[in-house]
XYZ file of C-alpha atoms in Angstrom:
300
model
C -66.312 34.247 -25.772
C -69.768 34.480 -26.667
C -71.379 38.078 -26.654
C -67.868 39.779 -26.836
C -66.841 41.909 -29.795
C -64.392 41.030 -31.923
C -63.023 44.469 -32.315
C -62.572 44.499 -28.382
C -60.490 41.179 -28.508
C -58.418 43.033 -31.445
C -57.612 46.002 -28.948
C -56.890 43.662 -26.318
C -54.407 41.955 -28.742
C -52.784 44.891 -29.843
C -52.224 46.149 -26.366
C -50.679 42.847 -25.096
C -48.124 42.930 -28.198
C -47.590 46.700 -27.994
C -47.123 46.824 -24.229
C -48.460 50.419 -24.185
C -51.877 51.669 -24.723
C -50.893 54.593 -26.902
C -48.828 52.358 -29.251
C -51.860 49.841 -29.665
C -53.927 52.720 -30.340
C -51.427 54.015 -33.223
C -51.318 50.621 -34.555
C -55.019 50.228 -35.046
C -55.601 53.902 -36.036
C -57.749 55.014 -32.971
C -57.043 57.417 -30.224
C -55.893 56.292 -26.861
C -59.409 56.889 -25.269
C -61.207 54.598 -27.495
C -58.524 52.057 -26.928
C -58.835 52.348 -23.149
C -62.983 52.510 -23.579
C -62.732 49.165 -25.479
C -60.375 47.359 -23.075
C -62.789 48.538 -20.080
C -65.637 47.248 -22.049
C -63.858 43.861 -22.374
C -62.728 43.630 -18.855
C -66.544 44.203 -17.732
C -67.839 41.705 -19.889
C -65.117 39.157 -18.655
C -65.316 40.352 -14.934
C -61.406 40.261 -14.904
C -58.781 42.490 -14.891
C -56.599 42.007 -17.863
C -53.713 44.369 -17.459
C -51.665 45.938 -14.752
C -50.605 49.632 -15.257
C -46.970 49.953 -14.639
C -44.414 52.900 -15.181
C -43.656 51.180 -18.610
C -46.938 50.538 -19.737
C -49.545 47.503 -19.551
C -48.357 44.208 -18.216
C -50.688 41.064 -18.600
C -52.274 39.697 -15.343
C -52.939 35.865 -15.342
C -56.385 36.446 -16.691
C -54.888 38.446 -19.252
C -52.094 35.799 -20.119
C -54.893 32.895 -20.363
C -57.093 35.155 -22.614
C -53.957 36.252 -24.776
C -53.395 32.345 -25.598
C -56.935 32.120 -26.900
C -57.144 35.206 -28.701
C -53.883 34.398 -30.459
C -55.130 31.120 -31.712
C -58.302 32.951 -32.909
C -56.214 35.542 -34.878
C -54.033 32.801 -36.126
C -57.284 31.060 -37.512
C -58.592 34.405 -39.074
C -55.254 34.767 -40.993
C -55.695 31.196 -42.008
C -59.152 31.730 -43.419
C -58.073 35.133 -45.160
C -54.919 33.697 -46.691
C -56.426 30.494 -47.648
C -53.873 28.328 -45.899
C -52.586 27.222 -42.587
C -51.827 29.949 -40.012
C -48.510 30.984 -39.619
C -47.492 31.427 -35.759
C -44.206 32.869 -36.644
C -45.797 35.551 -38.682
C -47.890 36.712 -35.946
C -45.412 36.904 -33.148
C -44.989 40.117 -31.333
C -44.599 41.607 -27.998
C -41.967 40.799 -25.540
C -40.484 37.256 -24.675
C -37.875 37.339 -21.656
C -35.632 34.357 -21.254
C -33.844 33.756 -17.664
C -30.766 31.813 -18.107
C -27.521 31.132 -16.192
C -24.610 33.570 -17.260
C -22.671 31.045 -19.024
C -25.471 29.168 -20.839
C -27.240 32.377 -21.872
C -24.116 34.427 -22.932
C -21.834 31.731 -24.146
C -24.021 29.036 -25.596
C -27.632 30.589 -26.228
C -26.665 34.080 -27.374
C -24.659 32.333 -30.234
C -27.910 31.073 -31.977
C -30.383 34.288 -31.094
C -29.672 35.693 -34.610
C -31.675 32.742 -36.096
C -34.498 33.327 -33.681
C -34.598 37.127 -34.340
C -34.852 36.511 -38.381
C -37.810 33.956 -37.727
C -39.635 36.561 -35.543
C -38.621 40.019 -36.557
C -41.483 41.410 -34.883
C -40.904 40.275 -31.480
C -38.667 41.710 -28.517
C -36.497 39.248 -26.956
C -34.918 39.797 -23.598
C -31.998 37.282 -22.863
C -31.554 37.624 -19.105
C -27.984 36.011 -18.507
C -26.484 36.797 -15.252
C -25.834 35.356 -11.651
C -29.073 34.394 -10.675
C -32.409 33.475 -12.081
C -35.791 35.382 -12.535
C -38.851 33.970 -10.920
C -41.534 32.555 -13.186
C -43.762 32.201 -10.309
C -43.611 35.948 -9.877
C -44.039 36.470 -13.578
C -40.430 37.922 -14.039
C -39.598 35.937 -17.176
C -41.676 33.713 -19.516
C -39.092 30.989 -19.945
C -35.901 29.966 -17.580
C -33.075 27.526 -18.015
C -32.250 26.440 -14.572
C -29.765 24.336 -12.735
C -32.118 22.036 -11.026
C -36.070 21.386 -11.498
C -37.894 23.570 -9.298
C -39.294 21.878 -6.407
C -42.524 24.201 -5.958
C -44.619 26.664 -7.862
C -47.059 26.887 -10.716
C -44.508 25.889 -13.203
C -43.920 22.953 -15.968
C -40.182 21.693 -15.901
C -38.390 19.377 -18.250
C -34.770 18.166 -18.314
C -33.191 20.134 -21.260
C -29.673 18.511 -21.163
C -26.745 17.107 -19.046
C -23.285 19.299 -19.562
C -19.840 18.734 -18.683
C -17.380 20.950 -16.830
C -13.426 20.380 -16.274
C -10.536 22.203 -15.148
C -8.912 24.601 -17.398
C -5.729 27.007 -17.298
C -3.771 29.404 -19.407
C -0.722 28.127 -21.157
C 1.341 30.778 -19.284
C -0.098 29.682 -15.875
C 1.248 26.010 -16.783
C 4.362 27.289 -18.132
C 5.079 29.003 -14.810
C 3.325 26.755 -12.119
C 3.469 23.489 -13.935
C 0.745 21.033 -14.775
C -1.040 18.919 -12.111
C -0.904 15.065 -12.754
C -3.435 14.374 -10.111
C -6.424 15.981 -8.096
C -4.282 15.910 -5.054
C -1.499 18.110 -6.684
C -3.906 20.816 -7.027
C -3.455 21.361 -3.113
C 0.370 21.813 -3.694
C 0.828 25.416 -4.245
C -1.612 25.973 -7.233
C -3.627 29.124 -7.384
C -7.259 27.969 -7.824
C -10.077 30.345 -9.442
C -13.711 29.781 -8.559
C -17.139 31.148 -6.890
C -17.346 32.993 -3.819
C -19.056 30.542 -1.356
C -21.299 32.679 0.256
C -22.572 34.358 -2.756
C -23.429 31.048 -4.647
C -26.900 31.525 -6.259
C -27.294 27.724 -6.529
C -25.714 24.893 -4.868
C -25.032 23.036 -8.203
C -22.037 25.504 -8.529
C -19.900 23.808 -5.860
C -17.488 22.010 -8.001
C -14.126 21.716 -6.355
C -14.944 19.140 -3.692
C -16.027 16.679 -6.338
C -12.396 16.961 -7.600
C -10.617 17.059 -4.352
C -11.416 17.191 -0.725
C -10.023 20.558 0.673
C -9.631 22.417 -2.663
C -10.707 26.133 -2.232
C -10.275 29.024 -4.575
C -8.008 31.960 -3.696
C -9.373 33.979 -6.766
C -13.000 34.333 -6.462
C -15.867 35.990 -8.298
C -19.519 35.304 -8.485
C -19.266 35.793 -12.274
C -18.308 32.630 -14.381
C -17.312 35.102 -17.026
C -14.969 36.778 -14.757
C -13.644 33.434 -13.706
C -13.250 32.643 -17.392
C -11.238 35.919 -17.822
C -8.910 35.232 -14.952
C -8.316 31.790 -15.919
C -7.462 33.011 -19.548
C -4.990 35.576 -18.177
C -3.047 33.116 -16.384
C -4.142 33.832 -12.700
C -4.838 30.062 -11.927
C -6.731 26.910 -12.616
C -10.516 26.731 -12.532
C -13.497 24.636 -13.615
C -15.751 25.751 -16.688
C -18.218 24.401 -18.548
C -16.721 22.657 -21.581
C -18.996 24.772 -24.052
C -16.835 27.756 -22.561
C -13.585 26.278 -22.132
C -13.395 24.245 -25.356
C -14.328 27.422 -27.195
C -11.559 29.478 -26.204
C -8.259 28.543 -27.848
C -6.499 30.502 -25.087
C -7.158 27.470 -22.445
C -5.962 24.258 -21.872
C -7.735 21.455 -20.278
C -6.184 20.208 -17.039
C -6.716 16.632 -15.928
C -9.103 16.083 -18.880
C -10.394 12.871 -17.698
C -12.022 14.415 -14.523
C -15.372 15.627 -15.664
C -18.145 17.108 -13.728
C -21.804 16.549 -14.948
C -24.523 19.011 -14.248
C -27.909 19.309 -15.905
C -30.163 22.447 -17.424
C -33.903 22.133 -16.971
C -36.331 24.185 -19.421
C -38.917 25.800 -17.267
C -42.298 27.820 -18.182
C -45.160 28.917 -16.114
C -48.442 26.772 -16.128
C -50.554 29.835 -16.948
C -48.472 30.857 -20.203
C -46.795 27.888 -21.387
C -49.217 27.633 -24.347
C -48.772 31.270 -25.478
C -47.329 31.074 -28.941
C -44.354 33.418 -28.266
C -43.659 31.042 -25.332
C -44.035 27.797 -27.188
C -41.710 29.398 -30.014
C -38.882 30.319 -27.651
C -39.388 26.936 -25.871
C -39.179 25.010 -29.274
C -36.045 27.264 -30.445
C -34.122 26.447 -27.243
C -35.018 22.668 -27.546
C -33.846 22.721 -31.096
C -30.470 24.629 -30.411
C -29.581 22.171 -27.638
C -30.468 19.349 -29.635
C -28.613 20.304 -32.709
C -25.355 21.348 -30.686
C -25.342 18.753 -27.958
C -21.685 17.938 -28.442
C -20.664 21.094 -27.364
C -22.416 20.772 -24.086
C -21.363 16.816 -23.602
C -18.204 16.744 -25.703
C -16.652 13.421 -26.532
């Protein structure tokens, strides 16, 4: 950082947090032309491009992400000196944190605890992408991903987050009509099964039924675990759900409750950005939520 103008670094930090040149200039009280000029001066001094121009605004390059980690640390240290105490990372967090998670974990488990994170970081924009599939950390589509397996390649850092349990559920109306199976083999005898569409599976870990009984195939299929949940709750059939979903719905009844399926969640970040303050905060939040509520993931 030797020889650089601190004011240029402040401009860089403002653009990184705001995501747009104009908003950054407004936050600093300078015009966009001055903001752009100072950014170009900083890029020239470093010999690197720090942002890519998109339709939405400025997006950090890999070089920009590396610089941001250093400048955020400098800003926290400056705040500590100014306020006479230790730097508060949570008070400085801004910009956007994008978390990619499986549909069930994101919408049923993680979303319930988002208000605590938002209250702790009111200036941070949180994107919770919970759908069928995962965004790519290697392509910088997300900052954090909660995945169903450890990535086999790519510039990422992965750690096991937790195991979780799944089992069969049905609505009481379905069981009243079709009867309750007493063994996995009974599922082959006239029961309607709910599950994934085989050729639209986005992860092999979502193949469940063969682990319960060879030859089981769903007749009611959806690529969405939330749609499967609604089908089961409506009395359309029997299906496998994560226990953190099925146990939370009083309309559902466990079927063959002694038969459990176990899968794992993995917490994944990019090597270039895992030390950014907002990424660390998001990672620590997810780890804390899982630690406090592990009983929902792995019920007794």
